[in-house]
Amino acid sequence: MSSSATKNEVPGKTAASGHSESDTSTFEDVQSLWHELHKLNHMHFRLAALEARQAGNSLVFMMMAGLIVAVLLVVAWLGFLAAGILALSRYEIVTDHILLALLAVALNIVLSLVFWVVIRSKGYDLQFPATIRSLKSMSSAFRDMEKM
């Protein structure tokens, strides 16, 4: 009987220990996945930080390049005005130097006013007019529903 009792006990112990090993391995797998997820999130945040730094550096570089281009365009415009004034003086169309300088100033003021009108007309688009109209119509629809 002792041999049969041993046979009965061994499978029971094996089944119980197998179940325990399964729980332990599942817990270890979940714990391992959790650590990998934590490392992966850390790497994603680090990658995002590095990309944000690179984007910031690129933005600064682009702004500096834009500023340099703006200065070069201003210098080119002044050169164009000087060439125009010299041409008017050389061909004796306008001989008074003060009048030539005032003509250059007037041309700059006229172009500034033209660009100011363009900026004002485009400024309306900055207020999100279609979105505001949509939100107003939605709020009036809700008010109508509340009245009912």
Backbone as a printed PyTorch tensor [residue, N CA C, xyz], in Angstrom:
tensor([[[  0.8040,  -1.1880,   0.0000],
         [  0.0000,   0.0000,   0.0000],
         [  0.8470,   1.2510,   0.0000]],

        [[  1.9270,   1.1500,   0.5730],
         [  2.7750,   2.3160,   0.6210],
         [  3.2400,   2.7200,  -0.7670]],

        [[  3.4570,   1.7430,  -1.6520],
         [  3.8710,   2.1030,  -3.0010],
         [  2.7400,   2.7840,  -3.7620]],

        [[  1.4820,   2.3300,  -3.5530],
         [  0.3670,   2.9940,  -4.2080],
         [  0.1210,   4.3620,  -3.6110]],

        [[  0.3440,   4.5090,  -2.3410],
         [  0.1830,   5.8160,  -1.7050],
         [  1.2240,   6.7740,  -2.2340]],

        [[  2.4120,   6.2770,  -2.4790],
         [  3.4560,   7.1230,  -3.0200],
         [  3.1070,   7.5400,  -4.4330]],

        [[  2.5430,   6.5970,  -5.1830],
         [  2.1510,   6.9300,  -6.5480],
         [  1.0630,   7.9980,  -6.5530]],

        [[  0.1120,   7.9230,  -5.6210],
         [ -0.9590,   8.9100,  -5.5630],
         [ -0.4300,  10.2780,  -5.1190]],

        [[  0.5200,  10.2560,  -4.2000],
         [  1.0400,  11.5190,  -3.7060],
         [  1.8970,  12.2410,  -4.7460]],

        [[  2.6720,  11.4930,  -5.5110],
         [  3.5790,  12.1130,  -6.4650],
         [  2.8310,  12.8780,  -7.5450]],

        [[  1.7970,  12.2750,  -8.1730],
         [  1.0870,  13.0760,  -9.1670],
         [  0.4220,  14.2980,  -8.5610]],

        [[ -0.0910,  14.2130,  -7.3680],
         [ -0.7170,  15.3680,  -6.7270],
         [  0.2930,  16.4650,  -6.4780]],

        [[  1.4580,  16.0830,  -6.0060],
         [  2.4880,  17.0780,  -5.7460],
         [  2.9730,  17.6950,  -7.0480]],

        [[  3.0960,  16.8920,  -8.0850],
         [  3.5600,  17.3970,  -9.3650],
         [  2.5460,  18.3700,  -9.9370]],

        [[  1.2790,  18.0480,  -9.8180],
         [  0.2530,  18.9310, -10.3460],
         [  0.2370,  20.2410,  -9.5610]],

        [[  0.3480,  20.1240,  -8.2350],
         [  0.3310,  21.3310,  -7.4180],
         [  1.5690,  22.1820,  -7.6960]],

        [[  2.7210,  21.5470,  -7.8040],
         [  3.9270,  22.3140,  -8.0670],
         [  3.9240,  22.8440,  -9.4910]],

        [[  3.3370,  22.1400, -10.4500],
         [  3.2250,  22.6270, -11.8200],
         [  2.3540,  23.8700, -11.8740]],

        [[  1.2610,  23.8710, -11.1360],
         [  0.3810,  25.0400, -11.0800],
         [  1.1080,  26.2170, -10.4520]],

        [[  1.8700,  25.9700,  -9.4430],
         [  2.6340,  27.0050,  -8.7730],
         [  3.7130,  27.5640,  -9.7020]],

        [[  4.3840,  26.7050, -10.4540],
         [  5.3990,  27.1570, -11.4080],
         [  4.7580,  27.9870, -12.5180]],

        [[  3.5660,  27.6110, -12.9400],
         [  2.8620,  28.3510, -13.9850],
         [  2.5230,  29.7600, -13.5030]],

        [[  2.0390,  29.8720, -12.2590],
         [  1.7290,  31.1810, -11.7000],
         [  2.9910,  32.0320, -11.5770]],

        [[  4.0720,  31.4110, -11.1400],
         [  5.3290,  32.1340, -10.9770],
         [  5.8590,  32.5990, -12.3190]],

        [[  5.8040,  31.7160, -13.3200],
         [  6.3140,  32.1040, -14.6370],
         [  5.4290,  33.1850, -15.2710]],

        [[  4.1240,  33.1240, -15.0590],
         [  3.2260,  34.1580, -15.5740],
         [  3.5050,  35.4930, -14.8980]],

        [[  3.7020,  35.4460, -13.5670],
         [  4.0310,  36.6680, -12.8430],
         [  5.3540,  37.2470, -13.3230]],

        [[  6.3430,  36.3800, -13.5430],
         [  7.6390,  36.8430, -14.0410],
         [  7.5070,  37.4150, -15.4530]],

        [[  6.6640,  36.7870, -16.2840],
         [  6.4400,  37.3050, -17.6380],
         [  5.7840,  38.6850, -17.6000]],

        [[  4.7830,  38.8250, -16.7330],
         [  4.0950,  40.1180, -16.6150],
         [  5.0680,  41.1680, -16.0810]],

        [[  5.8630,  40.7780, -15.0910],
         [  6.8350,  41.7070, -14.5350],
         [  7.8830,  42.0890, -15.5880]],

        [[  8.3200,  41.1300, -16.3670],
         [  9.2900,  41.4010, -17.4260],
         [  8.6890,  42.3120, -18.4880]],

        [[  7.4380,  42.0650, -18.8710],
         [  6.7650,  42.9280, -19.8370],
         [  6.6030,  44.3370, -19.2870]],

        [[  6.3030,  44.4390, -18.0050],
         [  6.1480,  45.7590, -17.3890],
         [  7.4590,  46.5370, -17.4360]],

        [[  8.5670,  45.8630, -17.1210],
         [  9.8700,  46.5230, -17.1710],
         [ 10.2350,  46.9140, -18.6030]],

        [[  9.9330,  46.0640, -19.5630],
         [ 10.2110,  46.3900, -20.9610],
         [  9.3650,  47.5710, -21.4260]],

        [[  8.0940,  47.5960, -21.0070],
         [  7.2210,  48.7220, -21.3540],
         [  7.7430,  50.0110, -20.7360]],

        [[  8.1940,  49.9320, -19.4980],
         [  8.7630,  51.1070, -18.8280],
         [  9.9940,  51.6000, -19.5760]],

        [[ 10.8740,  50.6920, -19.9590],
         [ 12.0750,  51.0780, -20.7180],
         [ 11.6970,  51.6550, -22.0720]],

        [[ 10.6970,  51.0530, -22.7190],
         [ 10.2510,  51.5310, -24.0270],
         [  9.6710,  52.9390, -23.9150]],

        [[  8.8570,  53.1970, -22.8970],
         [  8.3130,  54.5380, -22.6890],
         [  9.4260,  55.5390, -22.4150]],

        [[ 10.4100,  55.1240, -21.6180],
         [ 11.5400,  56.0000, -21.3390],
         [ 12.2820,  56.3300, -22.6320]],

        [[ 12.4640,  55.3550, -23.4910],
         [ 13.1530,  55.5830, -24.7620],
         [ 12.3230,  56.4880, -25.6780]],

        [[ 11.0020,  56.3110, -25.6640],
         [ 10.1360,  57.1770, -26.4800],
         [ 10.2160,  58.6240, -26.0020]],

        [[ 10.1950,  58.8260, -24.6810],
         [ 10.2970,  60.1890, -24.1560],
         [ 11.6590,  60.7970, -24.4650]],

        [[ 12.6890,  59.9870, -24.3810],
         [ 14.0280,  60.4790, -24.6990],
         [ 14.1190,  60.8500, -26.1780]],

        [[ 13.5400,  59.9920, -27.0460],
         [ 13.5240,  60.2850, -28.4800],
         [ 12.7330,  61.5650, -28.7570]],

        [[ 11.5980,  61.7220, -28.0930],
         [ 10.7920,  62.9360, -28.2760],
         [ 11.5580,  64.1720, -27.8140]],

        [[ 12.2820,  64.0520, -26.7090],
         [ 13.0690,  65.1920, -26.2180],
         [ 14.1800,  65.5440, -27.1990]],

        [[ 14.8500,  64.5390, -27.7390],
         [ 15.9160,  64.7980, -28.7090],
         [ 15.3560,  65.4270, -29.9870]],

        [[ 14.1980,  64.9300, -30.4350],
         [ 13.5860,  65.5080, -31.6330],
         [ 13.1080,  66.9320, -31.3730]],

        [[ 12.6040,  67.1940, -30.1640],
         [ 12.1840,  68.5610, -29.8240],
         [ 13.3870,  69.4970, -29.8190]],

        [[ 14.5110,  69.0150, -29.2940],
         [ 15.7220,  69.8360, -29.3110],
         [ 16.1700,  70.1010, -30.7440]],

        [[ 16.1180,  69.0710, -31.5740],
         [ 16.5160,  69.2430, -32.9790],
         [ 15.5620,  70.2000, -33.6910]],

        [[ 14.2680,  70.0820, -33.4120],
         [ 13.2940,  70.9910, -34.0250],
         [ 13.5280,  72.4260, -33.5550]],

        [[ 13.8490,  72.6060, -32.2900],
         [ 14.1440,  73.9440, -31.7760],
         [ 15.3800,  74.5400, -32.4330]],

        [[ 16.4180,  73.7250, -32.5700],
         [ 17.6260,  74.2130, -33.2420],
         [ 17.3400,  74.5750, -34.6910]],

        [[ 16.5470,  73.7530, -35.3660],
         [ 16.1930,  74.0460, -36.7550],
         [ 15.3780,  75.3250, -36.8550]],

        [[ 14.4510,  75.5260, -35.9060],
         [ 13.6400,  76.7390, -35.9100],
         [ 14.5050,  77.9800, -35.7220]],

        [[ 15.4490,  77.9140, -34.7930],
         [ 16.3480,  79.0540, -34.5740],
         [ 17.1660,  79.3260, -35.8340]],

        [[ 17.6820,  78.2580, -36.4440],
         [ 18.4640,  78.4260, -37.6670],
         [ 17.6150,  79.0420, -38.7770]],

        [[ 16.3800,  78.5640, -38.9170],
         [ 15.4950,  79.1040, -39.9550],
         [ 15.1750,  80.5730, -39.6960]],

        [[ 14.9510,  80.9370, -38.4300],
         [ 14.6460,  82.3330, -38.1120],
         [ 15.8500,  83.2280, -38.3930]],

        [[ 17.0370,  82.7620, -38.0510],
         [ 18.2400,  83.5480, -38.3250],
         [ 18.4550,  83.6900, -39.8340]],

        [[ 18.2360,  82.6100, -40.5810],
         [ 18.3760,  82.6820, -42.0350],
         [ 17.3360,  83.6320, -42.6180]],

        [[ 16.1170,  83.6140, -42.0920],
         [ 15.0780,  84.5330, -42.5470],
         [ 15.4230,  85.9760, -42.2560]],

        [[ 16.0060,  86.2070, -41.0880],
         [ 16.4280,  87.5680, -40.7360],
         [ 17.5320,  88.0590, -41.6780]],

        [[ 18.4730,  87.1810, -41.9770],
         [ 19.5490,  87.5560, -42.9080],
         [ 18.9760,  87.8410, -44.2930]],

        [[ 18.0480,  87.0220, -44.7370],
         [ 17.4090,  87.2520, -46.0460],
         [ 16.6690,  88.5870, -46.0410]],

        [[ 15.9870,  88.8930, -44.9350],
         [ 15.2670,  90.1700, -44.8510],
         [ 16.2280,  91.3550, -44.9390]],

        [[ 17.3490,  91.2620, -44.2460],
         [ 18.3350,  92.3510, -44.3120],
         [ 18.8770,  92.4870, -45.7250]],

        [[ 19.1790,  91.3490, -46.3610],
         [ 19.6860,  91.4020, -47.7360],
         [ 18.6620,  91.9950, -48.7030]],

        [[ 17.3910,  91.6730, -48.4960],
         [ 16.3470,  92.2460, -49.3540],
         [ 16.2040,  93.7520, -49.1330]],

        [[ 16.3370,  94.1970, -47.8900],
         [ 16.2720,  95.6340, -47.6160],
         [ 17.4280,  96.3510, -48.2960]],

        [[ 18.6120,  95.7640, -48.1970],
         [ 19.7760,  96.3750, -48.8420],
         [ 19.5880,  96.3940, -50.3590]],

        [[ 19.0550,  95.3090, -50.9020],
         [ 18.8140,  95.2620, -52.3500],
         [ 17.7840,  96.3190, -52.7540]],

        [[ 16.7430,  96.4980, -51.9470],
         [ 15.7320,  97.5020, -52.2540],
         [ 16.3390,  98.9080, -52.2130]],

        [[ 17.1650,  99.1530, -51.2110],
         [ 17.8150, 100.4680, -51.1440],
         [ 18.7490, 100.6840, -52.3310]],

        [[ 19.4270,  99.6380, -52.7550],
         [ 20.2740,  99.7340, -53.9430],
         [ 19.4570, 100.0190, -55.1920]],

        [[ 18.2830,  99.3690, -55.2650],
         [ 17.3870,  99.6020, -56.4000],
         [ 16.9150, 101.0630, -56.4030]],

        [[ 16.5600, 101.5880, -55.2410],
         [ 16.1430, 102.9820, -55.1520],
         [ 17.2820, 103.9290, -55.5320]],

        [[ 18.4770, 103.6330, -55.0520],
         [ 19.6240, 104.4840, -55.3830],
         [ 19.8950, 104.4680, -56.8810]],

        [[ 19.7980, 103.2870, -57.4880],
         [ 20.0170, 103.1940, -58.9400],
         [ 18.9450, 103.9830, -59.6890]],

        [[ 17.7050, 103.9070, -59.2210],
         [ 16.6310, 104.6750, -59.8550],
         [ 16.8480, 106.1670, -59.7230]],

        [[ 17.2690, 106.6020, -58.5450],
         [ 17.5350, 108.0320, -58.3280],
         [ 18.6850, 108.5000, -59.2190]],

        [[ 19.7510, 107.6850, -59.2750],
         [ 20.8870, 108.0500, -60.1260],
         [ 20.5090, 108.0900, -61.6030]],

        [[ 19.6420, 107.1710, -62.0240],
         [ 19.1970, 107.1590, -63.4230],
         [ 18.3660, 108.4090, -63.7290]],

        [[ 17.4750, 108.7830, -62.8200],
         [ 16.6800, 109.9910, -63.0250],
         [ 17.5660, 111.2370, -63.0760]],

        [[ 18.5930, 111.2530, -62.2480],
         [ 19.5060, 112.3910, -62.2290],
         [ 20.3990, 112.4150, -63.4710]],

        [[ 20.8810, 111.2690, -63.8850],
         [ 21.7860, 111.2070, -65.0340],
         [ 21.0970, 111.6260, -66.3240]],

        [[ 19.8600, 111.1360, -66.5210],
         [ 19.1360, 111.4830, -67.7500],
         [ 18.4010, 112.8130, -67.6160]],

        [[ 18.6550, 113.5040, -66.5390],
         [ 18.1310, 114.8370, -66.2650],
         [ 16.5970, 114.9070, -66.3230]],

        [[ 15.9580, 113.8280, -65.8850],
         [ 14.4960, 113.8330, -65.7740],
         [ 14.1120, 114.6650, -64.5520]],

        [[ 14.8020, 114.4290, -63.4390],
         [ 14.6360, 115.2340, -62.2260],
         [ 16.0400, 115.6490, -61.8270]],

        [[ 16.2590, 116.9330, -61.7120],
         [ 17.6060, 117.4220, -61.4130],
         [ 17.7970, 117.8270, -59.9690]],

        [[ 16.7310, 118.0620, -59.2370],
         [ 16.8230, 118.4850, -57.8430],
         [ 17.0540, 117.2490, -56.9620]],

        [[ 18.1370, 117.2320, -56.2070],
         [ 18.4880, 116.0760, -55.3820],
         [ 17.5120, 115.8930, -54.2190]],

        [[ 17.0210, 116.9830, -53.6960],
         [ 16.0260, 116.8840, -52.6110],
         [ 14.7530, 116.2510, -53.1340]],

        [[ 14.3380, 116.6230, -54.2970],
         [ 13.1400, 116.0270, -54.9030],
         [ 13.3500, 114.5450, -55.1790]],

        [[ 14.5480, 114.1640, -55.5890],
         [ 14.8460, 112.7440, -55.8160],
         [ 14.7440, 111.9420, -54.5140]],

        [[ 15.2660, 112.4900, -53.4370],
         [ 15.1790, 111.8100, -52.1390],
         [ 13.7270, 111.6940, -51.6890]],

        [[ 12.9490, 112.7750, -51.8810],
         [ 11.5240, 112.7270, -51.5140],
         [ 10.7620, 111.7340, -52.3790]],

        [[ 11.1440, 111.6070, -53.6250],
         [ 10.5180, 110.6190, -54.5060],
         [ 10.7790, 109.2010, -53.9970]],

        [[ 12.0060, 108.9190, -53.5420],
         [ 12.3280, 107.5990, -52.9810],
         [ 11.5230, 107.3400, -51.7060]],

        [[ 11.4000, 108.3600, -50.8590],
         [ 10.6130, 108.2160, -49.6270],
         [  9.1470, 107.9700, -49.9590]],

        [[  8.6030, 108.7190, -50.9230],
         [  7.2020, 108.5490, -51.3140],
         [  6.9560, 107.1430, -51.8560]],

        [[  7.8990, 106.6220, -52.6490],
         [  7.7550, 105.2570, -53.1790],
         [  7.7290, 104.2430, -52.0380]],

        [[  8.6030, 104.4280, -51.0540],
         [  8.5970, 103.5250, -49.8890],
         [  7.2900, 103.6060, -49.1150]],

        [[  6.7600, 104.8130, -48.9370],
         [  5.5050, 104.9770, -48.1920],
         [  4.3390, 104.3430, -48.9420]],

        [[  4.2860, 104.5150, -50.2470],
         [  3.1980, 103.9200, -51.0410],
         [  3.2480, 102.4040, -50.9570]],

        [[  4.4350, 101.8280, -51.1120],
         [  4.5480, 100.3710, -51.0140],
         [  4.2190,  99.8760, -49.6090]],

        [[  4.6050, 100.6350, -48.5960],
         [  4.2590, 100.2620, -47.2160],
         [  2.7480, 100.2610, -47.0100]],

        [[  2.0680, 101.2570, -47.5550],
         [  0.6030, 101.3080, -47.4400],
         [ -0.0600, 100.1460, -48.1710]],

        [[  0.4640,  99.7860, -49.3260],
         [ -0.0940,  98.6420, -50.0700],
         [  0.0380,  97.3660, -49.2320]],

        [[  1.2220,  97.1560, -48.6650],
         [  1.4070,  95.9600, -47.8350],
         [  0.5840,  96.0210, -46.5620]],

        [[  0.3750,  97.2140, -45.9980],
         [ -0.4550,  97.3430, -44.8140],
         [ -1.8950,  96.9310, -45.1190]],

        [[ -2.4100,  97.3290, -46.2850],
         [ -3.7690,  96.9350, -46.6920],
         [ -3.8460,  95.4160, -46.8630]],

        [[ -2.8260,  94.8230, -47.4480],
         [ -2.8100,  93.3620, -47.6130],
         [ -2.8090,  92.6700, -46.2540]],

        [[ -2.0040,  93.1630, -45.3310],
         [ -1.9390,  92.5680, -43.9930],
         [ -3.2820,  92.6990, -43.2810]],

        [[ -3.9050,  93.8600, -43.3870],
         [ -5.2210,  94.0570, -42.7540],
         [ -6.2710,  93.1120, -43.3230]],

        [[ -6.2420,  92.9150, -44.6370],
         [ -7.2380,  92.0250, -45.2470],
         [ -7.0040,  90.5720, -44.8430]],

        [[ -5.7600,  90.1900, -44.6590],
         [ -5.4630,  88.8210, -44.2330],
         [ -5.6740,  88.6280, -42.7360]],

        [[ -5.7030,  89.6820, -41.9780],
         [ -5.8910,  89.5990, -40.5370],
         [ -7.2450,  89.0220, -40.1540]],

        [[ -8.2130,  89.1620, -41.0090],
         [ -9.5430,  88.6140, -40.7320],
         [ -9.4920,  87.0930, -40.6230]],

        [[ -8.6240,  86.4790, -41.4220],
         [ -8.5290,  85.0200, -41.4070],
         [ -7.9270,  84.4940, -40.1010]],

        [[ -7.2250,  85.3270, -39.3640],
         [ -6.6200,  84.8940, -38.1090],
         [ -7.6530,  84.6980, -37.0050]],

        [[ -8.8470,  85.1720, -37.2120],
         [ -9.8800,  85.0940, -36.1850],
         [-10.7360,  83.8350, -36.3000]],

        [[-10.3830,  82.9080, -37.1930],
         [-11.1320,  81.6700, -37.4090],
         [-12.6170,  81.9490, -37.6370]],

        [[-12.9610,  82.7010, -38.6760],
         [-14.3500,  83.1250, -38.8500],
         [-15.3250,  81.9710, -39.0540]],

        [[-14.9490,  80.9610, -39.8140],
         [-15.8700,  79.8450, -40.0560],
         [-16.1060,  79.0520, -38.7740]],

        [[-15.0740,  78.8740, -37.9720],
         [-15.2220,  78.1550, -36.7060],
         [-16.1200,  78.9260, -35.7510]],

        [[-15.9390,  80.2270, -35.6880],
         [-16.7720,  81.0490, -34.7990],
         [-18.2330,  81.0040, -35.2410]],

        [[-18.4780,  81.0950, -36.5580],
         [-19.8600,  80.9930, -37.0510],
         [-20.4550,  79.6390, -36.7010]],

        [[-19.6730,  78.5790, -36.8460],
         [-20.1550,  77.2400, -36.5330],
         [-20.4880,  77.1120, -35.0530]],

        [[-19.6170,  77.6450, -34.1930],
         [-19.8730,  77.5760, -32.7630],
         [-21.0910,  78.4040, -32.3720]],

        [[-21.2690,  79.5590, -33.0100],
         [-22.4450,  80.3890, -32.7100],
         [-23.7230,  79.6740, -33.1260]],

        [[-23.6910,  79.0090, -34.2810],
         [-24.8940,  78.2950, -34.7200],
         [-25.1870,  77.1180, -33.7930]],

        [[-24.1250,  76.4570, -33.2800],
         [-24.3440,  75.3520, -32.3500],
         [-24.9120,  75.8640, -31.0410]],

        [[-24.4130,  77.0040, -30.5450],
         [-24.9180,  77.5350, -29.2770],
         [-26.3640,  78.0010, -29.4280]],

        [[-26.7050,  78.5630, -30.5880],
         [-28.1070,  78.9680, -30.7860],
         [-29.0070,  77.7430, -30.8990]],

        [[-28.5010,  76.6640, -31.4720],
         [-29.2890,  75.4320, -31.5510],
         [-29.5210,  74.8610, -30.1600]],

        [[-28.5260,  74.9120, -29.2790],
         [-28.6950,  74.4330, -27.9080],
         [-29.6750,  75.3070, -27.1450]],

        [[-29.6280,  76.6230, -27.3740],
         [-30.5820,  77.5130, -26.7010],
         [-32.0090,  77.1950, -27.1630]],

        [[-32.1830,  76.9220, -28.4600],
         [-33.4990,  76.5790, -28.9610],
         [-33.9960,  75.2790, -28.3420]],

        [[-33.0950,  74.3240, -28.1440],
         [-33.4920,  73.0600, -27.5320],
         [-33.8590,  73.2400, -26.0680]],

        [[-33.1770,  74.1410, -25.3730],
         [-33.4790,  74.3880, -23.9670],
         [-34.8370,  75.0590, -23.8110]],

        [[-35.2240,  75.9000, -24.7540],
         [-36.5140,  76.5740, -24.6790],
         [-37.6680,  75.6050, -24.8150]],

        [[-37.4520,  74.5360, -25.5140],
         [-38.5200,  73.5570, -25.7340],
         [-38.7190,  72.7690, -24.5060]]])
